[in-house]
XYZ file of C-alpha atoms in Angstrom:
200
model
C -19.057 -3.475 -2.238
C -16.155 -1.479 -0.757
C -12.954 -1.080 -2.722
C -10.434 -3.893 -2.070
C -7.851 -1.122 -1.764
C -9.757 1.088 0.680
C -7.652 0.923 3.848
C -4.126 -0.306 3.234
C -1.518 -0.682 5.995
C 2.151 -0.586 5.029
C 4.388 -2.031 7.732
C 6.109 0.720 9.675
C 9.932 0.521 9.489
C 10.343 2.433 12.745
C 8.848 -0.352 14.884
C 9.570 -4.062 15.265
C 7.898 -6.793 13.262
C 6.058 -7.972 16.387
C 4.773 -4.433 16.925
C 3.621 -4.300 13.295
C 1.714 -7.528 13.857
C 0.019 -5.937 16.859
C -0.920 -2.899 14.753
C -2.473 -5.181 12.135
C -4.398 -6.994 14.840
C -5.798 -3.716 16.181
C -6.773 -2.443 12.740
C -7.964 -5.771 11.291
C -11.707 -4.984 11.461
C -11.150 -2.047 9.114
C -8.261 -3.096 6.849
C -8.541 -4.354 3.279
C -4.809 -4.790 2.512
C -1.497 -5.144 4.321
C 1.836 -4.590 2.589
C 4.954 -6.194 4.032
C 7.645 -3.611 3.332
C 11.008 -4.632 4.774
C 14.058 -3.095 3.117
C 16.816 -4.180 5.479
C 16.342 -7.873 6.222
C 17.621 -11.027 4.519
C 15.374 -13.051 2.232
C 15.011 -15.941 4.733
C 13.792 -13.504 7.405
C 11.537 -11.745 4.899
C 9.975 -15.061 3.909
C 9.515 -15.996 7.562
C 7.720 -12.715 8.176
C 5.604 -13.036 5.041
C 4.468 -16.497 6.142
C 3.729 -15.187 9.634
C 1.523 -12.438 8.206
C -0.119 -14.905 5.826
C -1.064 -17.029 8.830
C -2.196 -14.008 10.831
C -4.484 -12.831 8.024
C -5.769 -16.300 7.089
C -9.038 -15.912 8.987
C -9.727 -12.446 7.547
C -10.536 -11.017 4.121
C -7.414 -8.817 4.236
C -5.053 -9.260 1.280
C -1.314 -9.631 1.889
C 0.915 -7.704 -0.520
C 4.705 -8.057 -0.649
C 6.811 -5.006 -1.456
C 9.322 -5.323 -4.312
C 10.272 -8.990 -3.920
C 8.670 -11.310 -6.487
C 10.414 -14.399 -5.093
C 8.980 -13.842 -1.626
C 5.522 -13.089 -3.015
C 5.575 -16.430 -4.843
C 7.171 -18.450 -2.034
C 4.689 -17.175 0.554
C 1.684 -17.413 -1.805
C 0.873 -13.818 -0.942
C -2.144 -12.173 -2.522
C -0.025 -9.794 -4.527
C 3.102 -7.762 -5.140
C 3.800 -4.042 -5.135
C 6.688 -2.745 -7.227
C 8.431 0.527 -7.941
C 9.615 2.067 -11.175
C 13.029 0.385 -11.041
C 11.950 -3.134 -10.064
C 11.961 -4.698 -13.525
C 9.757 -5.283 -16.547
C 6.119 -5.112 -15.516
C 5.037 -7.549 -18.251
C 7.571 -10.186 -17.129
C 6.633 -9.688 -13.479
C 2.941 -10.083 -14.296
C 3.641 -13.313 -16.177
C 5.654 -14.733 -13.278
C 3.179 -13.570 -10.642
C 0.104 -14.848 -12.449
C -3.167 -13.215 -13.409
C -4.964 -14.037 -10.164
C -2.659 -11.957 -7.936
C -2.709 -8.220 -7.296
C 0.066 -6.249 -8.945
C 0.533 -2.637 -7.858
C 2.945 -0.030 -9.191
C 4.185 3.181 -7.611
C 3.970 6.247 -9.839
C 5.845 9.390 -8.887
C 5.220 11.688 -11.854
C 2.476 12.652 -14.284
C 4.308 10.884 -17.115
C 4.637 7.650 -15.150
C 0.922 7.669 -14.349
C 0.038 8.139 -18.002
C 2.437 5.413 -19.149
C 1.069 3.012 -16.530
C -2.431 3.077 -17.993
C -1.451 0.466 -20.603
C 0.442 -1.816 -18.212
C -0.946 -5.130 -16.854
C -1.336 -3.886 -13.285
C -4.284 -3.750 -10.907
C -3.681 -0.480 -9.113
C -1.332 2.493 -8.871
C 0.207 3.907 -5.718
C 0.349 7.708 -5.954
C 3.545 8.542 -4.088
C 4.141 10.654 -2.258
C 0.971 12.656 -1.655
C 2.561 14.531 1.243
C 6.012 14.584 2.838
C 6.737 11.531 4.972
C 9.489 10.257 7.238
C 8.919 6.581 6.367
C 10.215 6.910 2.802
C 13.561 8.565 2.133
C 13.738 8.485 -1.669
C 10.820 10.744 -2.541
C 11.129 12.349 -5.961
C 7.886 14.304 -6.087
C 5.168 15.521 -3.724
C 1.772 15.315 -5.425
C -0.249 17.347 -2.918
C -3.999 17.792 -3.137
C -3.878 19.335 -6.620
C -1.680 16.544 -7.952
C -3.951 13.888 -6.479
C -6.954 15.564 -8.108
C -5.104 15.488 -11.443
C -4.174 11.822 -11.007
C -7.770 10.802 -10.293
C -8.952 12.668 -13.391
C -6.315 11.065 -15.638
C -6.296 7.432 -14.525
C -8.467 4.520 -15.526
C -6.594 2.360 -13.006
C -7.609 2.285 -9.329
C -5.496 4.690 -7.288
C -4.133 4.375 -3.759
C -2.874 7.552 -2.126
C 0.269 7.036 -0.038
C 2.806 9.187 1.750
C 2.301 11.449 4.754
C -1.430 10.761 4.977
C -3.086 11.281 8.357
C -6.359 9.800 9.554
C -8.139 13.126 9.076
C -7.176 13.044 5.382
C -8.902 9.730 4.640
C -12.452 10.969 4.147
C -11.470 13.943 1.927
C -9.341 11.604 -0.206
C -12.220 9.130 -0.597
C -14.591 11.990 -1.381
C -12.269 13.047 -4.220
C -12.802 9.651 -5.834
C -9.594 7.885 -4.809
C -9.949 4.111 -4.382
C -7.801 3.737 -1.288
C -5.354 5.185 1.182
C -2.153 3.578 2.424
C -0.546 4.513 5.719
C 2.232 3.372 8.023
C 2.921 5.568 11.046
C -0.525 7.195 11.071
C -1.960 3.757 11.827
C 0.837 2.342 13.946
C 0.651 5.251 16.388
C -3.052 4.791 17.109
C -3.896 2.442 19.964
C -7.684 2.572 19.541
C -8.642 2.593 15.829
C -12.362 2.379 16.592
C -12.212 5.952 17.913
C -11.417 7.078 14.362
C -13.947 4.928 12.508
C -15.872 7.985 11.331
C -12.845 8.926 9.212
C -12.900 5.774 7.110
C -16.386 4.277 7.216
């Protein structure tokens, strides 16, 4: 059975919500997760968009993850929540979210990855593997060597994120990583089936 984290689309902030929906539609045969990441909209709009994605994904096996906002994850009955290091107490968030939902955590340093091993989370986002224009608060670039280290030192499933291109997917899987997350690398491709060899 393939990893539930294998191919993970993070909504691209450089395009409209409607365009992101079109990207998801194009990639749907291959996706396992979609993260709604909207940093500059009000909560009512965010909830509206979360519900729209929930409806769009309802006939698929793709899980909907909400970035950072526990209230929206609960209100939309999303499949999970992804949080960063400054988003609150992981134990309290897990209790509020429930045990049957995915909870992911971004780790940006070796120490954070090691500390996260004892936390009640389902997966870790290794950020940022490479430089990327879709995230402007990067503290650390892991690179190939750092990703190799993370895989060797984590008992939690790992998702590589940040600057990943389609050509990087197979090497990352071959290293033993559980998934890859991308924004612009997916949104810019009009015919995902042409690249199926990279991720199948």
